[in-house]
mmCIF file with all atom_site columns, C-alpha atoms in Angstrom:
data_model
loop_
_atom_site.group_PDB
_atom_site.id
_atom_site.type_symbol
_atom_site.label_atom_id
_atom_site.label_alt_id
_atom_site.label_comp_id
_atom_site.label_asym_id
_atom_site.label_entity_id
_atom_site.label_seq_id
_atom_site.pdbx_PDB_ins_code
_atom_site.Cartn_x
_atom_site.Cartn_y
_atom_site.Cartn_z
_atom_site.occupancy
_atom_site.B_iso_or_equiv
_atom_site.pdbx_formal_charge
_atom_site.auth_seq_id
_atom_site.auth_comp_id
_atom_site.auth_asym_id
_atom_site.auth_atom_id
_atom_site.pdbx_PDB_model_num
ATOM 1   C CA . UNK A 1 1   ? 217.498 115.549 159.323 1.00 0.00 ? 310 UNK A CA 1
ATOM 2   C CA . UNK A 1 2   ? 214.219 113.970 160.343 1.00 0.00 ? 311 UNK A CA 1
ATOM 3   C CA . UNK A 1 3   ? 212.671 115.558 157.337 1.00 0.00 ? 312 UNK A CA 1
ATOM 4   C CA . UNK A 1 4   ? 215.141 113.625 155.031 1.00 0.00 ? 313 UNK A CA 1
ATOM 5   C CA . UNK A 1 5   ? 214.331 110.374 156.704 1.00 0.00 ? 314 UNK A CA 1
ATOM 6   C CA . UNK A 1 6   ? 210.584 111.036 156.482 1.00 0.00 ? 315 UNK A CA 1
ATOM 7   C CA . UNK A 1 7   ? 210.807 112.067 152.846 1.00 0.00 ? 316 UNK A CA 1
ATOM 8   C CA . UNK A 1 8   ? 212.804 108.946 151.995 1.00 0.00 ? 317 UNK A CA 1
ATOM 9   C CA . UNK A 1 9   ? 210.240 106.796 153.907 1.00 0.00 ? 318 UNK A CA 1
ATOM 10  C CA . UNK A 1 10  ? 207.547 108.364 151.766 1.00 0.00 ? 319 UNK A CA 1
ATOM 11  C CA . UNK A 1 11  ? 209.538 107.434 148.610 1.00 0.00 ? 320 UNK A CA 1
ATOM 12  C CA . UNK A 1 12  ? 209.934 103.864 149.933 1.00 0.00 ? 321 UNK A CA 1
ATOM 13  C CA . UNK A 1 13  ? 206.236 103.633 150.648 1.00 0.00 ? 322 UNK A CA 1
ATOM 14  C CA . UNK A 1 14  ? 205.320 104.869 147.114 1.00 0.00 ? 323 UNK A CA 1
ATOM 15  C CA . UNK A 1 15  ? 207.687 102.169 145.729 1.00 0.00 ? 324 UNK A CA 1
ATOM 16  C CA . UNK A 1 16  ? 206.006 99.516  147.713 1.00 0.00 ? 325 UNK A CA 1
ATOM 17  C CA . UNK A 1 17  ? 209.090 98.608  149.722 1.00 0.00 ? 326 UNK A CA 1
ATOM 18  C CA . UNK A 1 18  ? 207.715 98.960  153.326 1.00 0.00 ? 327 UNK A CA 1
ATOM 19  C CA . UNK A 1 19  ? 205.747 96.625  155.516 1.00 0.00 ? 328 UNK A CA 1
ATOM 20  C CA . UNK A 1 20  ? 203.852 98.729  158.075 1.00 0.00 ? 329 UNK A CA 1
ATOM 21  C CA . UNK A 1 21  ? 202.655 97.601  161.412 1.00 0.00 ? 330 UNK A CA 1
ATOM 22  C CA . UNK A 1 22  ? 203.401 94.685  163.748 1.00 0.00 ? 331 UNK A CA 1
ATOM 23  C CA . UNK A 1 23  ? 201.978 91.748  161.740 1.00 0.00 ? 332 UNK A CA 1
ATOM 24  C CA . UNK A 1 24  ? 203.245 92.764  158.287 1.00 0.00 ? 333 UNK A CA 1
ATOM 25  C CA . UNK A 1 25  ? 206.711 93.546  159.743 1.00 0.00 ? 334 UNK A CA 1
ATOM 26  C CA . UNK A 1 26  ? 206.898 90.203  161.549 1.00 0.00 ? 335 UNK A CA 1
ATOM 27  C CA . UNK A 1 27  ? 205.839 88.382  158.341 1.00 0.00 ? 336 UNK A CA 1
ATOM 28  C CA . UNK A 1 28  ? 208.554 90.252  156.400 1.00 0.00 ? 337 UNK A CA 1
ATOM 29  C CA . UNK A 1 29  ? 211.218 89.345  158.994 1.00 0.00 ? 338 UNK A CA 1
ATOM 30  C CA . UNK A 1 30  ? 210.258 85.708  159.322 1.00 0.00 ? 339 UNK A CA 1
ATOM 31  C CA . UNK A 1 31  ? 210.197 85.263  155.435 1.00 0.00 ? 340 UNK A CA 1
ATOM 32  C CA . UNK A 1 32  ? 213.493 87.014  154.981 1.00 0.00 ? 341 UNK A CA 1
ATOM 33  C CA . UNK A 1 33  ? 212.213 90.041  153.194 1.00 0.00 ? 342 UNK A CA 1
ATOM 34  C CA . UNK A 1 34  ? 212.992 92.639  155.854 1.00 0.00 ? 343 UNK A CA 1
ATOM 35  C CA . UNK A 1 35  ? 216.412 94.373  155.491 1.00 0.00 ? 344 UNK A CA 1
ATOM 36  C CA . UNK A 1 36  ? 215.809 96.984  158.206 1.00 0.00 ? 345 UNK A CA 1
ATOM 37  C CA . UNK A 1 37  ? 213.336 97.525  161.014 1.00 0.00 ? 346 UNK A CA 1
ATOM 38  C CA . UNK A 1 38  ? 212.556 100.978 162.175 1.00 0.00 ? 347 UNK A CA 1
ATOM 39  C CA . UNK A 1 39  ? 210.753 101.662 165.532 1.00 0.00 ? 348 UNK A CA 1
ATOM 40  C CA . UNK A 1 40  ? 209.218 105.094 166.437 1.00 0.00 ? 349 UNK A CA 1
ATOM 41  C CA . UNK A 1 41  ? 210.067 106.787 169.613 1.00 0.00 ? 350 UNK A CA 1
ATOM 42  C CA . UNK A 1 42  ? 206.437 106.673 170.905 1.00 0.00 ? 351 UNK A CA 1
ATOM 43  C CA . UNK A 1 43  ? 205.881 102.904 170.326 1.00 0.00 ? 352 UNK A CA 1
ATOM 44  C CA . UNK A 1 44  ? 204.378 101.318 173.343 1.00 0.00 ? 353 UNK A CA 1
ATOM 45  C CA . UNK A 1 45  ? 206.768 99.335  175.613 1.00 0.00 ? 354 UNK A CA 1
ATOM 46  C CA . UNK A 1 46  ? 204.709 96.223  175.110 1.00 0.00 ? 355 UNK A CA 1
ATOM 47  C CA . UNK A 1 47  ? 204.863 96.316  171.252 1.00 0.00 ? 356 UNK A CA 1
ATOM 48  C CA . UNK A 1 48  ? 208.601 97.242  171.429 1.00 0.00 ? 357 UNK A CA 1
ATOM 49  C CA . UNK A 1 49  ? 209.337 94.232  173.676 1.00 0.00 ? 358 UNK A CA 1
ATOM 50  C CA . UNK A 1 50  ? 207.211 91.828  171.499 1.00 0.00 ? 359 UNK A CA 1
ATOM 51  C CA . UNK A 1 51  ? 208.945 92.966  168.235 1.00 0.00 ? 360 UNK A CA 1
ATOM 52  C CA . UNK A 1 52  ? 212.409 92.933  169.764 1.00 0.00 ? 361 UNK A CA 1
ATOM 53  C CA . UNK A 1 53  ? 211.946 89.191  170.758 1.00 0.00 ? 362 UNK A CA 1
ATOM 54  C CA . UNK A 1 54  ? 211.402 88.452  167.034 1.00 0.00 ? 363 UNK A CA 1
ATOM 55  C CA . UNK A 1 55  ? 214.260 90.631  165.989 1.00 0.00 ? 364 UNK A CA 1
ATOM 56  C CA . UNK A 1 56  ? 216.566 88.491  168.334 1.00 0.00 ? 365 UNK A CA 1
ATOM 57  C CA . UNK A 1 57  ? 215.464 85.355  166.521 1.00 0.00 ? 366 UNK A CA 1
ATOM 58  C CA . UNK A 1 58  ? 215.640 86.741  162.979 1.00 0.00 ? 367 UNK A CA 1
ATOM 59  C CA . UNK A 1 59  ? 218.674 88.951  163.387 1.00 0.00 ? 368 UNK A CA 1
ATOM 60  C CA . UNK A 1 60  ? 217.062 91.881  161.577 1.00 0.00 ? 369 UNK A CA 1
ATOM 61  C CA . UNK A 1 61  ? 218.975 95.131  161.800 1.00 0.00 ? 370 UNK A CA 1
ATOM 62  C CA . UNK A 1 62  ? 217.002 97.570  163.947 1.00 0.00 ? 371 UNK A CA 1
ATOM 63  C CA . UNK A 1 63  ? 217.034 101.297 164.442 1.00 0.00 ? 372 UNK A CA 1
ATOM 64  C CA . UNK A 1 64  ? 215.021 103.277 167.029 1.00 0.00 ? 373 UNK A CA 1
ATOM 65  C CA . UNK A 1 65  ? 214.047 106.531 165.457 1.00 0.00 ? 374 UNK A CA 1
ATOM 66  C CA . UNK A 1 66  ? 213.660 109.863 167.169 1.00 0.00 ? 375 UNK A CA 1
ATOM 67  C CA . UNK A 1 67  ? 210.469 110.301 165.199 1.00 0.00 ? 376 UNK A CA 1
ATOM 68  C CA . UNK A 1 68  ? 206.921 109.839 166.374 1.00 0.00 ? 377 UNK A CA 1
ATOM 69  C CA . UNK A 1 69  ? 204.207 107.730 164.831 1.00 0.00 ? 378 UNK A CA 1
ATOM 70  C CA . UNK A 1 70  ? 202.263 110.888 163.958 1.00 0.00 ? 379 UNK A CA 1
ATOM 71  C CA . UNK A 1 71  ? 205.226 112.223 161.963 1.00 0.00 ? 380 UNK A CA 1
ATOM 72  C CA . UNK A 1 72  ? 205.522 108.961 160.128 1.00 0.00 ? 381 UNK A CA 1
ATOM 73  C CA . UNK A 1 73  ? 201.797 109.048 159.408 1.00 0.00 ? 382 UNK A CA 1
ATOM 74  C CA . UNK A 1 74  ? 202.089 112.507 157.870 1.00 0.00 ? 383 UNK A CA 1
ATOM 75  C CA . UNK A 1 75  ? 205.014 111.386 155.732 1.00 0.00 ? 384 UNK A CA 1
ATOM 76  C CA . UNK A 1 76  ? 203.763 108.017 154.404 1.00 0.00 ? 385 UNK A CA 1
ATOM 77  C CA . UNK A 1 77  ? 199.993 108.351 154.704 1.00 0.00 ? 386 UNK A CA 1
ATOM 78  C CA . UNK A 1 78  ? 199.614 105.605 157.383 1.00 0.00 ? 387 UNK A CA 1
ATOM 79  C CA . UNK A 1 79  ? 200.411 105.855 161.125 1.00 0.00 ? 388 UNK A CA 1
ATOM 80  C CA . UNK A 1 80  ? 202.666 103.104 162.132 1.00 0.00 ? 389 UNK A CA 1
ATOM 81  C CA . UNK A 1 81  ? 205.243 102.652 164.923 1.00 0.00 ? 390 UNK A CA 1
ATOM 82  C CA . UNK A 1 82  ? 206.862 99.566  163.300 1.00 0.00 ? 391 UNK A CA 1
ATOM 83  C CA . UNK A 1 83  ? 208.285 99.839  159.794 1.00 0.00 ? 392 UNK A CA 1
ATOM 84  C CA . UNK A 1 84  ? 210.035 97.066  157.915 1.00 0.00 ? 393 UNK A CA 1
ATOM 85  C CA . UNK A 1 85  ? 212.067 98.243  155.036 1.00 0.00 ? 394 UNK A CA 1
ATOM 86  C CA . UNK A 1 86  ? 211.996 95.367  152.459 1.00 0.00 ? 395 UNK A CA 1
ATOM 87  C CA . UNK A 1 87  ? 214.588 96.573  150.002 1.00 0.00 ? 396 UNK A CA 1
ATOM 88  C CA . UNK A 1 88  ? 218.393 96.497  150.378 1.00 0.00 ? 397 UNK A CA 1
ATOM 89  C CA . UNK A 1 89  ? 218.985 99.833  148.658 1.00 0.00 ? 398 UNK A CA 1
ATOM 90  C CA . UNK A 1 90  ? 216.356 101.768 150.654 1.00 0.00 ? 399 UNK A CA 1
ATOM 91  C CA . UNK A 1 91  ? 217.603 100.088 153.850 1.00 0.00 ? 400 UNK A CA 1
ATOM 92  C CA . UNK A 1 92  ? 221.214 101.134 153.187 1.00 0.00 ? 401 UNK A CA 1
ATOM 93  C CA . UNK A 1 93  ? 220.195 104.780 152.480 1.00 0.00 ? 402 UNK A CA 1
ATOM 94  C CA . UNK A 1 94  ? 218.006 104.893 155.609 1.00 0.00 ? 403 UNK A CA 1
ATOM 95  C CA . UNK A 1 95  ? 220.864 103.569 157.752 1.00 0.00 ? 404 UNK A CA 1
ATOM 96  C CA . UNK A 1 96  ? 223.177 106.266 156.279 1.00 0.00 ? 405 UNK A CA 1
ATOM 97  C CA . UNK A 1 97  ? 220.557 108.935 157.001 1.00 0.00 ? 406 UNK A CA 1
ATOM 98  C CA . UNK A 1 98  ? 220.020 107.699 160.556 1.00 0.00 ? 407 UNK A CA 1
ATOM 99  C CA . UNK A 1 99  ? 223.832 107.542 161.203 1.00 0.00 ? 408 UNK A CA 1
ATOM 100 C CA . UNK A 1 100 ? 224.168 111.091 159.840 1.00 0.00 ? 409 UNK A CA 1
ATOM 101 C CA . UNK A 1 101 ? 221.485 112.205 162.230 1.00 0.00 ? 410 UNK A CA 1
ATOM 102 C CA . UNK A 1 102 ? 223.155 110.682 165.303 1.00 0.00 ? 411 UNK A CA 1
ATOM 103 C CA . UNK A 1 103 ? 226.697 111.330 164.233 1.00 0.00 ? 412 UNK A CA 1
ATOM 104 C CA . UNK A 1 104 ? 227.426 107.653 163.999 1.00 0.00 ? 413 UNK A CA 1
ATOM 105 C CA . UNK A 1 105 ? 229.395 105.833 161.332 1.00 0.00 ? 414 UNK A CA 1
#
């Protein structure tokens, strides 16, 4: 299932619907563009804590992926542990794919 998520992230990247990295993701959240925040499993604890403080303030939906930054880099062409999905349609599909992966609803 990781392959489907990574493939879909690649599509979203090509469509220009992702903000990659801490600062661009924070900007997208603060300005209301972010529809979903994805965090890689090997993101540093310090970065995770900093971004989650902003998530609390902005109420952005967040998913911790069981995918490494390296895998993301291979799929989208840029290594990043923090990914903001800035499109409602892409965000909904990624939530669905992540739920399918974890068996959630």
